[in-house]
Amino acid sequence: MLDNRRFVISAFFGIIGFAYLFRLFYLQVLDDSYSIESSSNSIKRVMEVPFRGQIYDRNGKLMVFNTPVYDLLVTPYKAKVQDTLTFCNLLGIQRTTFDSLMKAAASYSRMKPSMFLRQLSREDFARIQDIMVDYPGFEFSKSSMRTYLAPTMANSLGYVSEITKGQLEKQEGFYYQQGDYVGQSGLEIFYEEQLRGQRGVKFVMQNVNGVAKGSWKDGALDTMAVAGQNLYTGIDFDLQQYADSLMVNKVGSVVAIEPSTGQILAIVSAPSYDPRKLASRHFSDNYRELAKNPYKPLFNRPVMASYRPGSTFKVIQALTGLQTGAISPSTAFSHAGVPMKCHGGGHGNSVPQAVQHSCNPYFYRVFQSILYHNDLSNTYEASRAGLKVWHDQVEKFGIGTRLGVDLPSEYKGSLPDVEYYDKVYGEKRWKFSNVYSLSIGEGELLITPLKMANVAAIVANRGYYYTPHIVSGIGKKDNPLPEYTVRHETGVDRRHFDTVIPGMIGAVEAGTVMRLAKIADIQIAGKTGTSQNKKGRDHSIFIAFAPADNPKIAIAVFVENGKWGGTAAAPVANLVIERYLKGKTENKALENYVLHENYLPYTVFPAPKKPVIVDTVKKKEILNPLAEKKPTSAPKEKAPATSSGK
């Protein structure tokens, strides 16, 4: 028994001894990380930041790419600067800047390297790299700077900037570190995970002065950084720039969509800014300047601005009336007893004619018929039941919901329902006479330019749509996110679109659109709208698609303070359509008219005595009109838009 105990005890201690010996062997021979840590004075771990993915247009043009630059890092406890003035002159900075940068670095960590100066060009790096050996504690790190083919589409492309303390604390996992760049808006933030790539690491031998002496173990433990995935978009870059030029001296939006795919062809937010302003080391100053601009160039109007749709909503109203059986294609209505005026009278004889001439009394009666199903008792019960039917059908057009575009901060909009009016007026205390303004796109309706471009695409497709999206491929062409390949049905029969579309064609050819805006050899189906603006000139809206029988492009244009849809927004839309379908502009008279028009609020910019002539020599001014003039006073806040019905 005693011998057995001795054997067990000996075996126990033998096993423990063997475990210790194996662990020592592993740490000293097999585990390189232990060797690296013990050699921290001579071996340095260098993180390799990957290049962000690049962004292309639909024709393979490189819109956003990376330019190699160098960042200067500082480790405060190692830093020694004998002559601060000479050092500042070398880097081209002020003494106060030097002091603030050193203070910020020390507050982050005295032992760890942190950012001192960003985005030194290759020329700057070559000029000072040898001299920096005389300044211990400072080191260079390779980086890149976002570079843009042209000053366009800034709001949708977005920008990158240094990650904030709050973002670091909230991140899932531990990918980002202090000083990293991260997408902050637009496509840059929406596709951040795809664009950022994967980090690499390499181990470098250095002497006591911190001078690199080559790779450790010939790079056996190094891992390569993997560049981010490229984004391929549906944007037509030439069309985008042309649409930009048409919106100079205007506030508003242009959104053009390929109906068959939902790909966005052009997306303009005007006024915008040069994206290069937020891609330089002067980011903070430039951002502050843009944020103070009274026209809010950082505000992405196509997906964030809200308007009442005005008479453009009559297209949805007509389709809803036809689908619910409230009206037929030949339904006629009298104007008698309607608290709205028509734009000429005699346009209540059929759906196509009412759409063509944008007849307010007709659509008052259409909405009344939808709610009451021809029961004109004007009761709460009838209104409640009818409004629910109306709401559910209109919602299928994407109104009152987020479409899901691949851009952040998409505004939901407003589509009032029964619960809304019960809350506002009280249950059983409202009826049709309280909500009839919805009939012509007024009341509590709020939409974005993107939504109305999507409505144009729905009508072009005769009843369905794909979620509008900018990126058509991730990593390779024709590889969008799965949700952008799903077909959404509105539930409206195709035959009803064949009733409404002739009225839209008539609106362009002999209706509410100015004659000059007609495009030769292209049949355009469109609808104008005018949203009232209580604190300025009314806003101009136009939606359209073309060719009417085989649509290739659907579009919505919003021009704030442009007044009539047919004279401000429609000409812009039709020129964009012509350029896309023909590849050139033939209607030079219309182009000259649009380029001469200035709809900037006169409270900020005085009305020019003569139109500003735009030519190719002044291309810089065309793309950045705000660079030449500064407002003398801020504009008044814009009230929610309402529609006059035209």
XYZ file of C-alpha atoms in Angstrom:
646
model
C 0.000 0.000 0.000
C 2.831 2.375 0.942
C 4.654 1.607 -2.323
C 1.507 2.453 -4.289
C 1.248 5.827 -2.539
C 4.882 6.593 -3.316
C 4.301 5.708 -6.957
C 1.231 7.952 -7.235
C 2.977 10.882 -5.546
C 6.087 10.467 -7.714
C 3.979 10.247 -10.851
C 2.030 13.364 -9.844
C 5.152 15.452 -9.322
C 6.691 13.979 -12.464
C 3.738 15.084 -14.548
C 3.869 18.587 -13.060
C 7.578 18.793 -13.741
C 7.127 17.640 -17.303
C 4.394 20.250 -17.839
C 6.670 23.029 -16.609
C 9.525 21.841 -18.797
C 7.253 21.643 -21.851
C 5.883 25.119 -21.165
C 9.390 26.569 -20.901
C 10.393 24.815 -24.115
C 7.300 26.195 -25.869
C 7.862 29.761 -24.693
C 11.558 29.850 -25.480
C 11.684 27.778 -28.659
C 8.275 27.408 -30.272
C 6.395 30.630 -29.408
C 7.739 33.569 -31.431
C 5.461 36.072 -29.683
C 7.422 35.629 -26.458
C 10.608 36.356 -28.360
C 9.029 39.418 -29.901
C 7.885 40.796 -26.550
C 11.243 40.175 -24.939
C 12.939 41.947 -27.832
C 10.681 44.996 -27.840
C 13.680 47.283 -27.835
C 14.933 45.888 -31.132
C 11.831 44.506 -32.865
C 8.875 46.698 -33.650
C 5.361 45.587 -34.568
C 4.085 47.783 -37.427
C 0.392 47.696 -38.308
C -0.304 47.810 -42.043
C -3.455 49.775 -42.870
C -5.043 48.567 -46.124
C -6.102 50.817 -48.977
C -9.825 51.499 -49.021
C -11.773 50.096 -51.919
C -12.175 52.324 -54.956
C -15.468 53.477 -56.488
C -16.323 53.206 -60.209
C -19.193 54.435 -62.357
C -21.314 52.192 -64.594
C -18.905 52.624 -67.526
C -15.732 51.783 -65.598
C -14.638 55.345 -64.823
C -12.758 55.595 -61.548
C -14.622 58.176 -59.465
C -12.908 57.721 -56.076
C -9.419 56.331 -55.570
C -6.485 56.491 -53.151
C -3.355 58.623 -53.313
C -0.405 57.382 -51.185
C 0.609 59.835 -48.465
C 2.573 59.710 -45.216
C 1.472 60.393 -41.653
C 3.896 61.631 -39.007
C 3.493 59.928 -35.614
C 4.941 60.943 -32.247
C 5.686 59.027 -29.055
C 5.741 61.769 -26.390
C 8.148 60.187 -23.890
C 10.730 59.646 -26.655
C 10.208 62.978 -28.395
C 13.101 65.444 -28.280
C 12.971 68.735 -30.181
C 15.928 70.996 -29.454
C 14.908 73.843 -31.757
C 11.130 74.073 -31.947
C 11.111 76.967 -34.403
C 13.307 75.105 -36.907
C 11.143 72.013 -36.491
C 7.944 73.998 -37.132
C 9.436 75.649 -40.220
C 10.466 72.243 -41.510
C 6.866 70.970 -41.290
C 5.208 74.247 -42.219
C 3.206 74.619 -39.003
C 2.835 77.296 -36.331
C 4.293 77.012 -32.830
C 0.813 77.056 -31.344
C -0.120 74.142 -33.600
C 2.964 72.237 -32.446
C 2.043 72.774 -28.794
C -1.552 71.664 -29.256
C -0.523 68.555 -31.211
C 2.003 67.527 -28.579
C -0.535 68.095 -25.821
C -3.128 65.963 -27.617
C -0.595 63.168 -28.160
C 0.442 63.197 -24.490
C -3.178 63.115 -23.324
C -3.724 60.006 -25.449
C -0.602 58.169 -24.235
C 2.958 59.133 -23.407
C 4.164 55.614 -24.199
C 2.296 54.858 -27.430
C 2.731 56.545 -30.821
C -0.163 58.731 -31.955
C -0.959 61.013 -34.858
C 1.012 64.257 -35.101
C 0.597 65.406 -38.714
C -1.457 63.792 -41.451
C -1.224 63.430 -45.196
C 2.276 64.526 -46.109
C 2.763 64.137 -49.833
C 5.500 61.958 -51.295
C 7.410 65.125 -52.131
C 7.167 66.398 -48.550
C 8.207 63.008 -47.235
C 11.256 62.860 -49.518
C 12.243 66.380 -48.455
C 12.232 65.773 -44.706
C 12.697 62.044 -44.095
C 16.480 62.243 -43.632
C 16.281 65.302 -41.402
C 13.694 63.646 -39.123
C 16.386 61.245 -37.921
C 17.582 64.161 -35.773
C 14.225 64.238 -33.981
C 13.814 61.118 -31.810
C 10.267 60.036 -31.018
C 8.921 60.920 -34.465
C 8.260 58.300 -37.131
C 6.484 57.995 -40.465
C 3.616 55.722 -41.363
C 2.308 55.039 -44.859
C -1.272 56.072 -45.432
C -3.572 57.145 -48.226
C -5.868 60.023 -49.043
C -9.218 59.802 -50.793
C -8.947 61.404 -54.235
C -11.790 62.349 -56.579
C -11.978 62.434 -60.352
C -14.107 65.601 -60.285
C -15.839 67.834 -57.734
C -19.198 66.108 -57.983
C -21.605 63.892 -56.019
C -20.001 64.780 -52.681
C -23.124 64.190 -50.570
C -23.727 60.671 -51.874
C -20.111 59.538 -52.053
C -19.573 60.752 -48.499
C -16.273 61.353 -46.748
C -13.859 59.660 -44.349
C -12.265 61.210 -41.293
C -10.464 60.188 -38.126
C -12.509 57.930 -35.903
C -13.931 59.686 -32.867
C -13.542 58.623 -29.251
C -17.235 57.772 -29.115
C -17.007 55.581 -32.209
C -14.006 53.769 -30.749
C -15.894 52.996 -27.565
C -19.017 51.790 -29.399
C -17.304 49.630 -32.018
C -18.027 45.926 -32.070
C -14.761 44.061 -31.735
C -11.368 45.746 -31.761
C -10.697 46.509 -35.417
C -10.269 50.278 -35.173
C -7.516 52.089 -33.306
C -6.900 55.704 -32.380
C -6.031 57.689 -35.511
C -7.781 55.325 -37.964
C -9.893 56.754 -40.764
C -13.495 55.598 -41.051
C -16.427 56.384 -43.327
C -18.628 59.115 -41.879
C -21.328 59.691 -44.498
C -22.679 58.553 -47.865
C -21.417 55.374 -49.482
C -18.268 55.591 -47.354
C -20.180 54.784 -44.183
C -22.892 52.566 -45.689
C -20.280 50.207 -47.192
C -17.614 50.740 -44.508
C -17.091 47.024 -43.803
C -16.573 46.263 -47.495
C -14.394 49.304 -48.203
C -12.035 49.171 -45.222
C -10.276 45.877 -46.019
C -8.211 43.859 -43.506
C -5.199 44.987 -41.522
C -1.758 43.472 -41.890
C 1.214 43.423 -39.517
C 4.965 43.247 -40.041
C 7.889 43.017 -37.642
C 10.834 45.336 -38.219
C 14.275 45.299 -36.599
C 15.560 48.662 -35.405
C 18.634 49.993 -33.649
C 18.732 51.918 -30.374
C 17.935 55.129 -32.250
C 14.788 53.656 -33.741
C 16.194 53.411 -37.273
C 14.754 50.459 -39.193
C 17.272 47.747 -40.107
C 15.063 45.407 -42.112
C 12.444 42.715 -41.597
C 12.676 40.349 -38.663
C 13.138 36.694 -39.662
C 12.829 37.742 -43.302
C 9.160 38.546 -42.785
C 8.201 35.005 -41.831
C 5.633 36.240 -39.312
C 4.390 39.187 -41.357
C 0.807 39.234 -42.626
C -0.178 41.262 -45.663
C -2.882 43.900 -45.527
C -5.842 43.101 -47.765
C -7.262 46.062 -49.675
C -10.949 46.862 -49.348
C -13.421 45.714 -51.971
C -14.123 48.042 -54.879
C -17.620 49.408 -55.393
C -19.171 49.462 -58.863
C -22.064 51.885 -59.167
C -24.900 52.499 -61.590
C -23.909 56.158 -61.815
C -23.333 57.575 -65.285
C -20.491 59.939 -64.424
C -20.910 62.162 -67.474
C -24.664 62.430 -66.859
C -23.987 63.204 -63.205
C -21.716 66.116 -64.078
C -24.179 67.433 -66.640
C -27.027 67.345 -64.109
C -24.755 69.176 -61.648
C -24.181 71.963 -64.137
C -27.931 72.388 -64.716
C -28.510 72.895 -60.986
C -26.026 75.751 -60.594
C -27.645 78.770 -58.909
C -30.472 76.529 -57.735
C -31.392 74.762 -54.509
C -32.880 71.306 -54.887
C -32.376 67.782 -56.177
C -32.138 65.611 -59.264
C -32.576 61.842 -58.994
C -32.486 59.674 -62.139
C -33.141 55.917 -61.985
C -32.892 53.025 -64.429
C -36.407 51.558 -63.989
C -35.537 47.999 -64.986
C -32.920 47.604 -62.235
C -33.458 50.367 -59.673
C -29.888 51.575 -60.225
C -29.456 55.304 -59.677
C -27.995 56.971 -62.763
C -27.471 60.429 -61.263
C -28.152 61.958 -57.875
C -27.674 65.688 -57.339
C -27.979 67.659 -54.128
C -27.679 71.370 -54.834
C -25.783 73.323 -53.753
C -23.121 70.793 -52.881
C -19.384 71.080 -52.221
C -16.071 69.877 -53.568
C -15.424 66.482 -51.881
C -11.703 67.251 -51.852
C -12.365 69.805 -49.110
C -13.065 67.017 -46.617
C -10.199 64.818 -47.819
C -7.333 67.049 -46.738
C -5.487 67.756 -43.503
C -7.583 70.914 -43.233
C -10.728 68.837 -42.667
C -11.811 70.606 -39.461
C -11.591 74.115 -40.893
C -13.316 73.147 -44.131
C -16.070 71.233 -42.359
C -16.724 74.177 -40.084
C -16.977 76.466 -43.104
C -19.449 74.153 -44.861
C -21.527 73.719 -41.710
C -21.964 77.487 -41.439
C -23.042 77.904 -45.072
C -26.708 79.052 -45.068
C -27.545 76.795 -48.034
C -26.515 73.712 -46.026
C -24.348 71.990 -48.658
C -23.724 69.079 -46.248
C -27.469 68.307 -46.260
C -28.158 65.442 -48.678
C -31.434 66.703 -50.134
C -32.411 63.728 -52.359
C -32.880 61.461 -49.325
C -33.240 63.905 -46.425
C -35.256 66.913 -47.641
C -39.036 66.724 -47.250
C -41.716 68.359 -49.386
C -45.390 67.983 -50.029
C -45.598 66.268 -53.422
C -48.185 68.633 -54.868
C -49.773 67.632 -58.134
C -47.193 64.929 -58.856
C -49.206 62.931 -56.299
C -52.193 62.967 -58.647
C -50.582 60.121 -60.591
C -50.779 57.905 -57.488
C -54.268 59.213 -56.726
C -55.522 58.290 -60.192
C -54.011 54.787 -60.049
C -55.425 54.198 -56.566
C -58.895 55.326 -57.695
C -58.787 53.000 -60.701
C -57.479 50.014 -58.711
C -60.076 50.361 -55.929
C -62.875 50.731 -58.454
C -63.800 54.198 -57.239
C -63.449 55.513 -60.807
C -63.117 54.197 -64.349
C -60.951 55.587 -67.181
C -63.911 57.549 -68.556
C -65.288 58.834 -65.257
C -66.277 62.506 -65.474
C -66.824 64.893 -62.585
C -68.476 68.250 -62.236
C -66.590 71.138 -60.634
C -69.694 72.291 -58.776
C -69.332 72.487 -55.009
C -65.586 71.815 -55.012
C -63.511 74.187 -52.823
C -60.646 74.172 -55.348
C -60.054 75.921 -58.635
C -59.061 74.293 -61.911
C -56.253 75.603 -64.121
C -58.518 76.473 -67.014
C -61.763 74.584 -66.532
C -63.387 71.783 -68.508
C -60.828 69.110 -67.620
C -63.015 66.726 -65.660
C -64.159 64.469 -68.503
C -61.751 61.517 -68.094
C -58.694 60.322 -66.179
C -56.154 61.007 -68.977
C -57.491 64.524 -69.504
C -57.474 65.300 -65.773
C -53.860 64.131 -65.478
C -52.804 66.094 -68.559
C -54.228 69.374 -67.281
C -53.713 68.660 -63.550
C -57.355 69.352 -62.705
C -57.757 69.976 -58.964
C -61.556 69.540 -58.712
C -61.328 66.216 -60.546
C -58.903 64.746 -58.038
C -60.899 66.162 -55.162
C -63.763 64.022 -56.422
C -61.473 61.024 -57.011
C -60.291 61.075 -53.402
C -63.851 61.560 -52.191
C -64.949 58.534 -54.206
C -62.124 56.396 -52.804
C -63.048 57.265 -49.231
C -66.821 56.957 -49.597
C -67.100 54.495 -52.487
C -69.629 56.911 -54.001
C -71.522 57.140 -50.692
C -71.456 60.910 -50.112
C -72.845 60.814 -46.556
C -69.593 62.443 -45.319
C -69.548 60.436 -42.083
C -66.662 59.434 -39.831
C -67.324 55.725 -40.318
C -67.203 55.987 -44.110
C -64.122 58.205 -44.004
C -62.306 55.859 -41.639
C -62.916 52.761 -43.766
C -62.069 54.531 -47.012
C -58.913 56.163 -45.659
C -57.559 52.789 -44.577
C -58.066 51.375 -48.077
C -56.420 54.479 -49.572
C -53.502 54.429 -47.127
C -52.700 50.747 -47.670
C -52.613 51.180 -51.453
C -50.581 54.410 -51.473
C -48.052 52.892 -49.050
C -47.214 50.256 -51.684
C -45.729 53.079 -53.804
C -43.102 53.597 -51.087
C -44.832 56.639 -49.600
C -44.547 56.975 -45.820
C -41.833 54.302 -45.541
C -38.069 54.123 -46.014
C -37.245 52.644 -49.398
C -33.910 51.275 -48.159
C -31.518 53.120 -50.494
C -27.833 52.495 -49.794
C -27.341 55.908 -48.204
C -27.583 56.811 -44.514
C -30.250 59.047 -42.951
C -33.018 58.357 -45.455
C -36.102 60.297 -44.368
C -39.219 58.203 -43.913
C -41.663 60.893 -44.933
C -45.282 61.082 -43.843
C -48.401 59.250 -44.982
C -51.232 59.959 -42.518
C -53.503 57.099 -41.476
C -56.649 56.623 -39.404
C -54.728 56.525 -36.126
C -53.018 59.812 -36.980
C -56.285 61.682 -37.515
C -57.888 60.040 -34.480
C -55.015 61.451 -32.448
C -55.103 64.920 -34.037
C -58.885 65.477 -34.142
C -60.130 62.875 -31.705
C -61.886 59.602 -32.493
C -65.111 60.104 -34.475
C -64.394 63.821 -34.777
C -63.082 63.972 -38.351
C -64.256 63.079 -41.872
C -63.476 63.751 -45.541
C -63.982 67.494 -45.186
C -61.049 67.554 -42.737
C -58.601 65.664 -44.966
C -59.547 66.546 -48.554
C -56.252 68.444 -49.086
C -54.593 65.023 -49.457
C -56.387 64.713 -52.804
C -53.897 67.039 -54.539
C -50.763 66.189 -52.557
C -51.196 68.697 -49.748
C -52.057 68.232 -46.094
C -49.853 66.003 -43.992
C -48.167 64.261 -46.918
C -44.356 64.544 -46.959
C -42.034 62.901 -49.469
C -38.393 63.041 -50.569
C -37.082 63.564 -54.128
C -35.879 59.943 -54.133
C -39.408 58.681 -53.447
C -40.862 60.636 -56.354
C -38.134 59.383 -58.705
C -39.114 55.896 -57.564
C -42.796 56.668 -58.284
C -41.758 57.639 -61.820
C -39.922 54.297 -62.086
C -43.018 52.432 -60.851
C -45.201 54.013 -63.519
C -42.492 53.365 -66.132
C -42.490 49.673 -65.138
C -46.302 49.573 -65.115
C -46.622 48.561 -61.475
C -43.390 47.419 -59.792
C -39.982 48.655 -58.687
C -36.603 47.581 -57.410
C -35.300 49.442 -54.384
C -33.280 52.407 -55.683
C -29.572 51.905 -55.062
C -26.272 53.432 -56.123
C -23.944 50.425 -55.847
C -24.561 47.738 -58.452
C -21.604 45.536 -57.548
C -19.402 44.847 -54.516
C -15.974 43.481 -55.384
C -17.114 42.853 -58.937
C -19.727 44.163 -61.352
C -23.365 43.073 -61.106
C -23.035 41.928 -57.499
C -25.304 44.179 -55.418
C -26.624 43.475 -51.944
C -29.370 40.804 -52.195
C -32.148 43.186 -51.131
C -31.621 45.231 -54.294
C -32.618 42.345 -56.543
C -36.091 41.899 -54.990
C -39.026 43.025 -57.108
C -41.674 45.014 -55.216
C -45.234 44.977 -56.545
C -47.735 47.785 -56.006
C -50.762 45.606 -56.661
C -52.098 47.965 -59.340
C -53.184 46.237 -62.551
C -51.094 47.050 -65.620
C -54.166 48.211 -67.555
C -54.592 51.150 -65.187
C -51.134 52.455 -66.035
C -52.150 52.371 -69.687
C -54.917 54.813 -68.714
C -52.732 57.243 -66.750
C -49.624 57.313 -68.974
C -51.353 58.951 -71.980
C -52.314 61.792 -69.643
C -48.661 62.132 -68.569
C -47.552 62.224 -72.208
C -50.156 64.899 -72.838
C -48.880 66.942 -69.890
C -45.479 67.188 -71.580
C -46.639 67.675 -75.152
C -49.705 69.888 -74.676
C -50.281 70.387 -70.987
C -48.546 71.963 -67.992
C -44.957 71.724 -69.290
C -43.577 74.749 -71.168
C -43.310 74.197 -74.938
C -39.581 74.912 -75.033
C -39.001 71.853 -72.827
C -40.159 69.378 -75.460
C -37.361 67.090 -76.706
C -37.372 66.129 -80.371
C -37.724 62.428 -81.207
C -38.244 61.403 -77.552
C -41.713 60.787 -76.138
C -41.606 61.771 -72.465
C -44.334 60.984 -69.937
C -44.306 63.419 -67.035
C -46.236 65.218 -64.323
C -45.648 68.674 -62.890
C -46.198 69.848 -59.344
C -45.917 73.106 -57.441
C -45.434 73.117 -53.676
C -46.408 76.286 -51.866
C -43.732 77.879 -49.709
C -45.077 80.270 -47.088
C -41.733 82.006 -46.612
C -40.639 82.440 -50.208
C -41.413 81.535 -53.799
C -43.143 78.212 -54.373
C -41.125 75.074 -55.114
C -41.099 73.441 -58.546
C -41.417 69.635 -58.980
C -41.423 67.375 -62.025
C -41.383 63.590 -62.412
C -41.007 61.795 -65.739
C -39.769 58.752 -67.635
C -38.714 58.099 -71.227
C -39.126 56.751 -73.799
C -42.751 56.372 -72.775
C -43.205 52.993 -74.520
C -39.821 51.491 -73.503
C -38.503 53.430 -70.477
C -34.746 53.622 -69.935
C -34.715 56.463 -67.406
C -37.074 57.749 -64.710
C -36.413 61.065 -63.029
C -37.551 63.531 -60.377
C -36.374 67.149 -60.193
C -37.050 69.552 -57.327
C -36.141 73.238 -57.644
C -36.802 75.237 -54.508
C -38.251 78.691 -55.155
C -38.726 77.707 -58.809
C -42.501 78.261 -58.615
C -44.045 76.324 -61.540
C -43.161 72.685 -62.142
C -43.416 73.127 -65.896
C -40.996 76.057 -66.128
C -38.222 75.284 -63.615
C -38.013 71.553 -62.816
C -39.326 70.108 -66.108
C -36.664 71.749 -68.323
C -33.885 70.332 -66.121
C -35.412 66.844 -66.197
C -35.945 66.828 -69.946
C -32.373 67.954 -70.649
C -31.059 65.136 -68.435
C -33.286 62.665 -70.281
C -32.071 63.923 -73.665
C -28.402 63.715 -72.624
C -28.806 60.165 -71.330
C -30.757 58.792 -74.285
C -28.942 60.668 -77.070
C -25.524 61.143 -75.501
C -25.608 64.830 -76.418
C -27.684 67.979 -76.030
C -29.564 69.083 -79.135
C -32.049 71.439 -77.511
C -29.516 74.238 -77.042
C -32.236 76.840 -76.561
C -33.597 74.958 -73.563
C -30.098 74.389 -72.161
C -29.333 78.099 -72.462
C -32.610 78.902 -70.697
C -31.831 76.564 -67.772
C -28.240 77.740 -67.365
C -29.417 81.364 -67.244
C -32.042 80.760 -64.562
C -31.120 81.737 -60.993
C -33.499 80.547 -58.266
C -31.311 81.244 -55.249
C -33.310 83.074 -52.566
C -32.818 86.809 -52.949
C -32.704 87.201 -49.179
C -29.181 85.800 -49.449
C -28.035 86.579 -52.973
C -29.354 89.786 -54.597
C -31.084 89.262 -57.911
C -28.562 89.725 -60.723
C -29.284 92.572 -63.146
C -28.327 90.350 -66.037
C -28.303 86.545 -66.370
C -24.963 84.937 -65.694
C -23.613 83.526 -68.961
C -22.210 80.033 -68.467
C -19.582 78.695 -70.807
C -16.855 76.087 -70.786
C -14.271 78.631 -69.657
C -16.190 79.056 -66.418
C -16.478 75.364 -65.595
C -14.939 75.867 -62.173
C -17.547 78.473 -61.290
C -20.307 76.217 -62.591
C -19.347 73.376 -60.276
C -18.736 75.553 -57.238
C -20.830 78.728 -57.419
C -20.612 79.372 -53.697
C -16.862 79.871 -53.911
C -17.347 83.191 -55.687
C -20.026 84.734 -53.484
C -20.645 84.820 -49.774
C -24.093 85.442 -48.337
C -24.612 88.675 -46.437
C -27.313 87.218 -44.224
C -28.767 83.805 -43.476
C -31.977 82.769 -45.233
C -35.139 82.332 -43.267
C -36.029 78.812 -42.214
C -38.055 77.023 -44.864
C -41.598 76.185 -43.856
C -43.024 72.772 -44.777
C -43.984 72.969 -48.426
C -47.585 72.844 -49.553
C -48.972 72.468 -53.042
C -50.951 74.820 -55.166
C -51.973 71.824 -57.219
C -50.355 72.601 -60.531
